[in-house]
Short mmCIF file of C-alpha atoms and ligand atoms in Angstrom, two decimals:
data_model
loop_
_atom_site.label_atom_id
_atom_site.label_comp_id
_atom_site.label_asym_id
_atom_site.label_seq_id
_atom_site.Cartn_x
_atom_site.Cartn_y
_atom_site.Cartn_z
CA UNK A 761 11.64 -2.40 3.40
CA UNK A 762 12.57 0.46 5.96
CA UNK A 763 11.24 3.45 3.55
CA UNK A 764 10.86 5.59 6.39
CA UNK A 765 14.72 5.13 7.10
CA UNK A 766 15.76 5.15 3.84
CA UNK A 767 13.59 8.81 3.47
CA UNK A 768 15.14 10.58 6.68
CA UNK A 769 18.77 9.33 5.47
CA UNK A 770 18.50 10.70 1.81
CA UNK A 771 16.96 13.84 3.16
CA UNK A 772 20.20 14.20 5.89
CA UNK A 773 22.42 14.14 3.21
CA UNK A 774 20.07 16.77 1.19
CA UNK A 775 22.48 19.52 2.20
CA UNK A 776 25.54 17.82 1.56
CA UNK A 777 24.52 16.73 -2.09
CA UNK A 778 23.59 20.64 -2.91
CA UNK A 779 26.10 22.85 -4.06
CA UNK A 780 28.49 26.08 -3.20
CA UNK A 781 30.59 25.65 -0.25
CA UNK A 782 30.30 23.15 2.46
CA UNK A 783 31.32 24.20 6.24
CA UNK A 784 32.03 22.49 9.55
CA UNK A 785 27.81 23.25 10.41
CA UNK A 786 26.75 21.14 7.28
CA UNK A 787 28.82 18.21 8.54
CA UNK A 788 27.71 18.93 12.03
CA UNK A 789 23.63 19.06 11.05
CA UNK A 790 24.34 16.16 8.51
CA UNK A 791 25.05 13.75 11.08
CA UNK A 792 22.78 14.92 13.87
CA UNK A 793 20.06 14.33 11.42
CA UNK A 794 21.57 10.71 10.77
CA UNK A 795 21.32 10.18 14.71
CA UNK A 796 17.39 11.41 13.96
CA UNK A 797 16.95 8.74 11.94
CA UNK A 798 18.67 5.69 13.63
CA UNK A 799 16.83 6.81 16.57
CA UNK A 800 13.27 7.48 14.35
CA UNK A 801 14.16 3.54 13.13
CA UNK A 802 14.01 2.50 17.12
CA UNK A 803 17.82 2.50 17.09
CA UNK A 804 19.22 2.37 21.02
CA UNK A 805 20.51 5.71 22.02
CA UNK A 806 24.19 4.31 22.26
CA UNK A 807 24.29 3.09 19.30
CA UNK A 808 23.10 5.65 17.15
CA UNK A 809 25.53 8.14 19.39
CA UNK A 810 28.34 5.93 18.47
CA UNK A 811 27.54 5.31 14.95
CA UNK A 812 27.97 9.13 14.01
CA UNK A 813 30.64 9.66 16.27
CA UNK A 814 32.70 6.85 14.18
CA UNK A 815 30.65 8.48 10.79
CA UNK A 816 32.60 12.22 12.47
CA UNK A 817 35.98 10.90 12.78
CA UNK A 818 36.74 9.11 9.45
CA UNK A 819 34.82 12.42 7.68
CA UNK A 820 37.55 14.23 9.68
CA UNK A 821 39.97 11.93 8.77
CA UNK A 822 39.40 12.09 4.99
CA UNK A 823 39.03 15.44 4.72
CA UNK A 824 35.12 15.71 3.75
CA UNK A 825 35.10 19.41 4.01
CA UNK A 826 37.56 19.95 0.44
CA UNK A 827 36.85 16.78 -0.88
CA UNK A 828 35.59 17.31 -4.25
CA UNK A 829 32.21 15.41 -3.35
CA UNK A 830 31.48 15.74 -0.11
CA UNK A 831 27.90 14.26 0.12
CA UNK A 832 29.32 11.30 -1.78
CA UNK A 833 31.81 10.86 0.28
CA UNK A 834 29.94 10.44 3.58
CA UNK A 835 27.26 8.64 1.85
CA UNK A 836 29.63 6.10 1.58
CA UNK A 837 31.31 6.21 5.21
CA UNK A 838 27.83 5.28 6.28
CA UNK A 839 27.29 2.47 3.88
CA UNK A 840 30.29 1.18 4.95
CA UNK A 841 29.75 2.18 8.59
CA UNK A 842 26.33 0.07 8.41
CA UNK A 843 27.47 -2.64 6.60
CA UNK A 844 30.24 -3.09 9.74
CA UNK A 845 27.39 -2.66 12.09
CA UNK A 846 25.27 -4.93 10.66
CA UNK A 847 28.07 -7.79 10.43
CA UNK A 848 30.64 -6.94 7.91
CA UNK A 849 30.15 -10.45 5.62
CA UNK A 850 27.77 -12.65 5.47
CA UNK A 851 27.86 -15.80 7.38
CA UNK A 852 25.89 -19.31 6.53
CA UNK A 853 25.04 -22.00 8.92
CA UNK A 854 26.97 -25.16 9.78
CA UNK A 855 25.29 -28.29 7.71
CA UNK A 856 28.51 -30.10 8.56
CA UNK A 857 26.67 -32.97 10.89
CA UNK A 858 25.20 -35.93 9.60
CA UNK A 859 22.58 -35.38 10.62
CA UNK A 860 22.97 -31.49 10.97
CA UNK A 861 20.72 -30.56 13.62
CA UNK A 862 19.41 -26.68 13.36
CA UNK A 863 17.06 -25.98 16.87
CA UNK A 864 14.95 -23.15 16.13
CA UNK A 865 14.37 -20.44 19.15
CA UNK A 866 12.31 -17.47 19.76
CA UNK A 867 9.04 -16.15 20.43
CA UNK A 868 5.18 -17.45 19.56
CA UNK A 869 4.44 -15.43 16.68
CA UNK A 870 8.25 -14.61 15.38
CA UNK A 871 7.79 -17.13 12.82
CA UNK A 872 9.35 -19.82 13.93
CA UNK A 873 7.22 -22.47 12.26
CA UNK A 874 7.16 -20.14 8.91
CA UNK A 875 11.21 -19.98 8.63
CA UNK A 876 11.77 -23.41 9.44
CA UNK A 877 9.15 -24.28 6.75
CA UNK A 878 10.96 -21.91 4.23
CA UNK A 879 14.52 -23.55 5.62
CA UNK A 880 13.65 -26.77 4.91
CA UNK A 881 12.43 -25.83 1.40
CA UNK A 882 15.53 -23.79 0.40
CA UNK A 883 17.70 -27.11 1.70
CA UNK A 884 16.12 -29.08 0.04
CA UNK A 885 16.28 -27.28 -3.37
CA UNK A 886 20.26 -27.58 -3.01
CA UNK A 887 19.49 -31.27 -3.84
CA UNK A 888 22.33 -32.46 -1.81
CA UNK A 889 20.34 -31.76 1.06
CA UNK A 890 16.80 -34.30 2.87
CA UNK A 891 15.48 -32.49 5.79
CA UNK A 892 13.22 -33.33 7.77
CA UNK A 893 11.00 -31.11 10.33
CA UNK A 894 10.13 -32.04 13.77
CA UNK A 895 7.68 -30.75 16.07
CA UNK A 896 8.43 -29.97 19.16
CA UNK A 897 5.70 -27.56 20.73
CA UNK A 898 3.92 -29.78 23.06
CA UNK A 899 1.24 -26.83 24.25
CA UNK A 900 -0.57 -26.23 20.86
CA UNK A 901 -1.35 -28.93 18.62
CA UNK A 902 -2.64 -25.94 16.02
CA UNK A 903 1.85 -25.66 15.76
CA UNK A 904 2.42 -29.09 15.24
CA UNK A 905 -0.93 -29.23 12.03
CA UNK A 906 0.84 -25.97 11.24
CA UNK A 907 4.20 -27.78 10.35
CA UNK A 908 2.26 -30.69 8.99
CA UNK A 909 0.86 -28.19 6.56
CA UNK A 910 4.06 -26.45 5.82
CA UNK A 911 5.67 -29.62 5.44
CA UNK A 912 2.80 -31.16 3.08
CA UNK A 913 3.40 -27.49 1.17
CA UNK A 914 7.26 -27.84 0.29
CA UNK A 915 7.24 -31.82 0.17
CA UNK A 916 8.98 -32.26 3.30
CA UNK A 917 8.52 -35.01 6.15
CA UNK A 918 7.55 -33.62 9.28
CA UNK A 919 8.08 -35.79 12.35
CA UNK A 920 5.61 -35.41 15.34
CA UNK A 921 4.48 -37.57 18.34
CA UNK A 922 1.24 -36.01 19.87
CA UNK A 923 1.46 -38.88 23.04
CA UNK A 924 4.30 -37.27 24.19
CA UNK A 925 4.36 -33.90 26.25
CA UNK A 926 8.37 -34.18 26.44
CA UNK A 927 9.82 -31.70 23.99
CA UNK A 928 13.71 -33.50 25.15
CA UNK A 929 12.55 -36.66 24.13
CA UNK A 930 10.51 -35.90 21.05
CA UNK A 931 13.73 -33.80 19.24
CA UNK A 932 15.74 -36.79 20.43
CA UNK A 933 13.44 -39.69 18.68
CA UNK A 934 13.49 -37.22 15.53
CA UNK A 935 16.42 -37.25 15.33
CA UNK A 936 16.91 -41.16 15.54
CA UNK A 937 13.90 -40.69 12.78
CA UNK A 938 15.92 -38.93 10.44
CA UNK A 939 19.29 -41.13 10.99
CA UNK A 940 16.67 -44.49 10.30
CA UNK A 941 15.32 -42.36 6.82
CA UNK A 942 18.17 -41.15 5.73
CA UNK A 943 17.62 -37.24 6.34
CA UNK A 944 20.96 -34.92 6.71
CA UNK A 945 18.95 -32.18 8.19
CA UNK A 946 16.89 -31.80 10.96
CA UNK A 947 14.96 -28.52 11.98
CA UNK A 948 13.57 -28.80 14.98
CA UNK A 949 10.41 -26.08 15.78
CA UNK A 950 10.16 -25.80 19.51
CA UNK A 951 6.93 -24.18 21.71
CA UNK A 952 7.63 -19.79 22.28
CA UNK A 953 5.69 -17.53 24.37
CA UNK A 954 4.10 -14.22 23.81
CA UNK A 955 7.15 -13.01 26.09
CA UNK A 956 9.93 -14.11 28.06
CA UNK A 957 9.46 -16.40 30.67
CA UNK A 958 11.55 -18.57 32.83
CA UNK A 959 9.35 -22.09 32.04
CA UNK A 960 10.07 -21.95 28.26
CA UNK A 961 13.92 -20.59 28.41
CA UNK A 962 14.28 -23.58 30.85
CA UNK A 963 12.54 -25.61 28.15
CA UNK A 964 14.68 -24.64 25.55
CA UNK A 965 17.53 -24.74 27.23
CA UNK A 966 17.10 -28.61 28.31
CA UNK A 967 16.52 -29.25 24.94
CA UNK A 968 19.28 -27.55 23.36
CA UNK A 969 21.76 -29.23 26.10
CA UNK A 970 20.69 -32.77 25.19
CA UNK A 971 20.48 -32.72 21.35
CA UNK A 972 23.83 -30.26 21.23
CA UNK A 973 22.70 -29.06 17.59
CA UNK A 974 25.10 -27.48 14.76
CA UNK A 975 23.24 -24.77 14.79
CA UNK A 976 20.96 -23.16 17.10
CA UNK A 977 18.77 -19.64 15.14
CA UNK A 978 17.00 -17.33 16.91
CA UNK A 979 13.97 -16.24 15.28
CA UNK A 980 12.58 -13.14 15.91
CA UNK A 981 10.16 -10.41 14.20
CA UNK A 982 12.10 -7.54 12.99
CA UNK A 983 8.98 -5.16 13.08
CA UNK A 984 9.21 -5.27 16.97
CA UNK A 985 12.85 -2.85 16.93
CA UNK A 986 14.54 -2.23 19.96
CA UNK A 987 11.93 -5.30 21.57
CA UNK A 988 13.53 -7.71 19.12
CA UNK A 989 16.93 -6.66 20.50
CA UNK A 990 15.80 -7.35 24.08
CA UNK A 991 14.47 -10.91 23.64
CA UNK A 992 17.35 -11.49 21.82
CA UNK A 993 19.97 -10.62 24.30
CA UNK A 994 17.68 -12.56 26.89
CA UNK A 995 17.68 -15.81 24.74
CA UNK A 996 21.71 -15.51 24.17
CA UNK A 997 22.62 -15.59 27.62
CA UNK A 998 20.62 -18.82 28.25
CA UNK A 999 21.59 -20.44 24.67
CA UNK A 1000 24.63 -18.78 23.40
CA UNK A 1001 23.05 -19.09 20.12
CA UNK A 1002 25.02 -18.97 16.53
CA UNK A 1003 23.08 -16.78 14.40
CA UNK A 1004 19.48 -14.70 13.75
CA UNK A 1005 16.85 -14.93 12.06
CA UNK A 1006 14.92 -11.65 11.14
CA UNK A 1007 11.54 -12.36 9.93
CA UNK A 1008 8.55 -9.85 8.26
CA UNK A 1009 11.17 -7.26 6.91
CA UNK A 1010 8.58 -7.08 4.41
CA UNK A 1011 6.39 -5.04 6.72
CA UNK A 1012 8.97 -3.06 8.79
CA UNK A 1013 9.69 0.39 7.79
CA UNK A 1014 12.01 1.20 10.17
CA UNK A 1015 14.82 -1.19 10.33
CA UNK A 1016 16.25 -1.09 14.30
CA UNK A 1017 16.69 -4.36 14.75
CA UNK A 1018 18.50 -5.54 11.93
CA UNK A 1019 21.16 -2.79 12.22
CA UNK A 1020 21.54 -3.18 16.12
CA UNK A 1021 20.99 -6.72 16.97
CA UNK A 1022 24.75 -8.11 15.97
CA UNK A 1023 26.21 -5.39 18.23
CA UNK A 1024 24.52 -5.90 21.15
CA UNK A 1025 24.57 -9.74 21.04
CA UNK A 1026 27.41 -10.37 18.81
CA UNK A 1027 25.58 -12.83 16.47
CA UNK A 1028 24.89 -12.74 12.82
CA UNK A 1029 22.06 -12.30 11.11
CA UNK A 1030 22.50 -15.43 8.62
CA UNK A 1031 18.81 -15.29 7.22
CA UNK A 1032 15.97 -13.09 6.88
CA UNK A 1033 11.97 -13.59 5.91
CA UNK A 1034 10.38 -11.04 3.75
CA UNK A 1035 6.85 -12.34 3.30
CA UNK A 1036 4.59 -15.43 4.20
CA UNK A 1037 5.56 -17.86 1.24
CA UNK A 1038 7.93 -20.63 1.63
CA UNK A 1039 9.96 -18.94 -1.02
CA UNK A 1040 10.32 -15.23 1.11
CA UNK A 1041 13.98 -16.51 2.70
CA UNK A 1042 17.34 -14.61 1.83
CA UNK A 1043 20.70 -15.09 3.21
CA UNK A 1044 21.35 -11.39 5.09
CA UNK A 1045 24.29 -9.56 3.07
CA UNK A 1046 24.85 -6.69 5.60
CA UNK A 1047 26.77 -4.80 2.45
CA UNK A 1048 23.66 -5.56 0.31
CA UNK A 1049 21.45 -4.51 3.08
CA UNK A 1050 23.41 -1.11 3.38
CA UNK A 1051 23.31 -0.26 -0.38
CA UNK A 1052 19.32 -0.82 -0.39
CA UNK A 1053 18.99 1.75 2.89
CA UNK A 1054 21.10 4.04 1.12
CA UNK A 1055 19.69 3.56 -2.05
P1 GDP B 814 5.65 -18.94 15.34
O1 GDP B 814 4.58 -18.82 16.39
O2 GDP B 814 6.93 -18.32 15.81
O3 GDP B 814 5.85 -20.32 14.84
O4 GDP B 814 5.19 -18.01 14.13
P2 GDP B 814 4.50 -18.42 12.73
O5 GDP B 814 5.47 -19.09 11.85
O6 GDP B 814 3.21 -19.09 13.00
O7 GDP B 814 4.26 -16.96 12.11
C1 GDP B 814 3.38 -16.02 12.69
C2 GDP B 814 2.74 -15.19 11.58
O8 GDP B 814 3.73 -14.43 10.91
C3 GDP B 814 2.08 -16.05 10.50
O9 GDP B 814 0.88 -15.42 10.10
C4 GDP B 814 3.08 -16.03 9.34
O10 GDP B 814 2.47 -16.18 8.09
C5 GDP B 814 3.68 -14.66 9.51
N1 GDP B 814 5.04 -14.55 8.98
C6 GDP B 814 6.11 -15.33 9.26
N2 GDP B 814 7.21 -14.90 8.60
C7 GDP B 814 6.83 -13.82 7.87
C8 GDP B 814 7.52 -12.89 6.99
O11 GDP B 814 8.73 -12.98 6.74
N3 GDP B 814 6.76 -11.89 6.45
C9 GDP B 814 5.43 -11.75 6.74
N4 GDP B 814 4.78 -10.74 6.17
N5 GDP B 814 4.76 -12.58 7.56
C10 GDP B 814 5.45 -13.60 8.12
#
């Protein structure tokens, strides 16, 4: 998980870490090379600009030049520099409804159907918790046997109505499902694109404004950097969503996404995928994040 990144920031800090005396031009190529490798990890310009301006100031400000370990010391600004860009603390999802109602969002291909397989599995090992999956792609019936599968996988119903081609209505009569079964959860998979488009934000949209769910995740596939970043600023300002979902951090190298998406949309990353089985699901710790970039 984001070698590449992880490489390019131990080797800025190479000169720092050596010994003899360290001057003003160490600092000064230490942190141009960190902007190297935020921007190397698909990092947007700004951000990376501002991130080692605010990395400059507090080495100013504690005095990295005589400290007594100066490449220790500004590892740790930018640990604790990332961790605040990535979110500061970690933040869980509202199960307070009963039923909670968690409306999944994103693009075909994110894994959207994957997650809220994997969500539905890690609920329902906290025992307290009977979710139950609905369908709500009406364009490919491959998505809704691909939640019947997942479902069948982790033991969880999945609730589908392939005579209906109204997504509003369908998340609506799961819901009543789930109320009439006893389910506190319900994780509704709804229909994505290859991109953006105005017919499926519309879609989602309608939906989310009729069921009014706790919790509303965007999904999106953290290999895709700065692209990730886009769709999800484009999918905030139609659902005002609560939180992120980064998925296949198992295959991205780079890491762009995940340490620019909560400042440009201002929502948390509250879970992340790292590989195909229903177990791969983590809550994101931006601190514990930070400490495996830095190593
Ligand atoms: P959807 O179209 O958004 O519902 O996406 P899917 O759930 O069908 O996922 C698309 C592909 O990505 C599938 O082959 C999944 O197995 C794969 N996938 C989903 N999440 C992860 C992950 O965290 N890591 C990896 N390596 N693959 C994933």
């Amino acid at each position: 998980m984001f070698d590449n990144l992880s490489e390019k920031l131990d080797k800025a800090f190479h000169v720092l870490k050596g010994h003899g005396q360290i001057t003003e031009i160490n600092v000064a190529e230490t942190l141009k090379e960190i902007r190297r490798a935020l921007l190397d990890a698909d990092v947007n310009f700004k951000i990376a600009k501002e991130f080692t301006n605010t990395v400059k100031e507090k080495a100013l400000g504690q005095n990295v030049l005589t400290s007594l370990q100066p490449g220790q010391l500004m590892v740790k600004l930018v640990k604790d520099e990332l961790t605040e860009l990535m979110g500061g603390e970690a933040e869980g999802i509202d199960l307070s409804g009963d039923p909670s109602v968690i409306l999944m969002s994103g693009l075909q291909g994110s894994g959207k159907t994957t997650f809220s397989g994997k969500l539905a599995n890690y609920l329902k090992n906290k025992k307290t918790k009977k979710p139950l999956l609905v369908a709500c792609d009406v364009y490919r019936p491959a998505a809704i046997d691909q939640l019947h599968i997942v479902g069948d996988q982790i033991g969880v119903e999945v609730y589908s109505d392939r005579d209906n081609n109204d997504p509003v209505a369908i998340a609506k009569a799961g819901i009543s499902h789930a109320k009439s079964t006893g389910c506190n959860v319900v994780i509704i998979d709804t229909a994505g694109r290859l991109a953006v488009d105005e017919q499926m934000m519309t879609e989602i949209s309608n939906i989310h404004k009729a069921i009014e769910p706790q919790e509303t995740l965007f999904v999106v596939d953290s290999m895709t950097g700065q692209d990730a970043v886009n769709t999800a600023k484009a999918f905030n300002d139609v659902l005002n969503f609560d939180g992120v979902v980064l998925t296949k951090l198992d295959g991205d190298t780079r890491g762009g996404a995940a340490i620019s998406i909560k400042s440009v949309v201002d929502k948390p990353i509250k879970f992340i995928g790292t590989g195909e089985k229903m177990e791969a699901i983590d809550v994101f710790h931006p601190s514990r994040m930070a400490d495996r970039i830095l190593g």
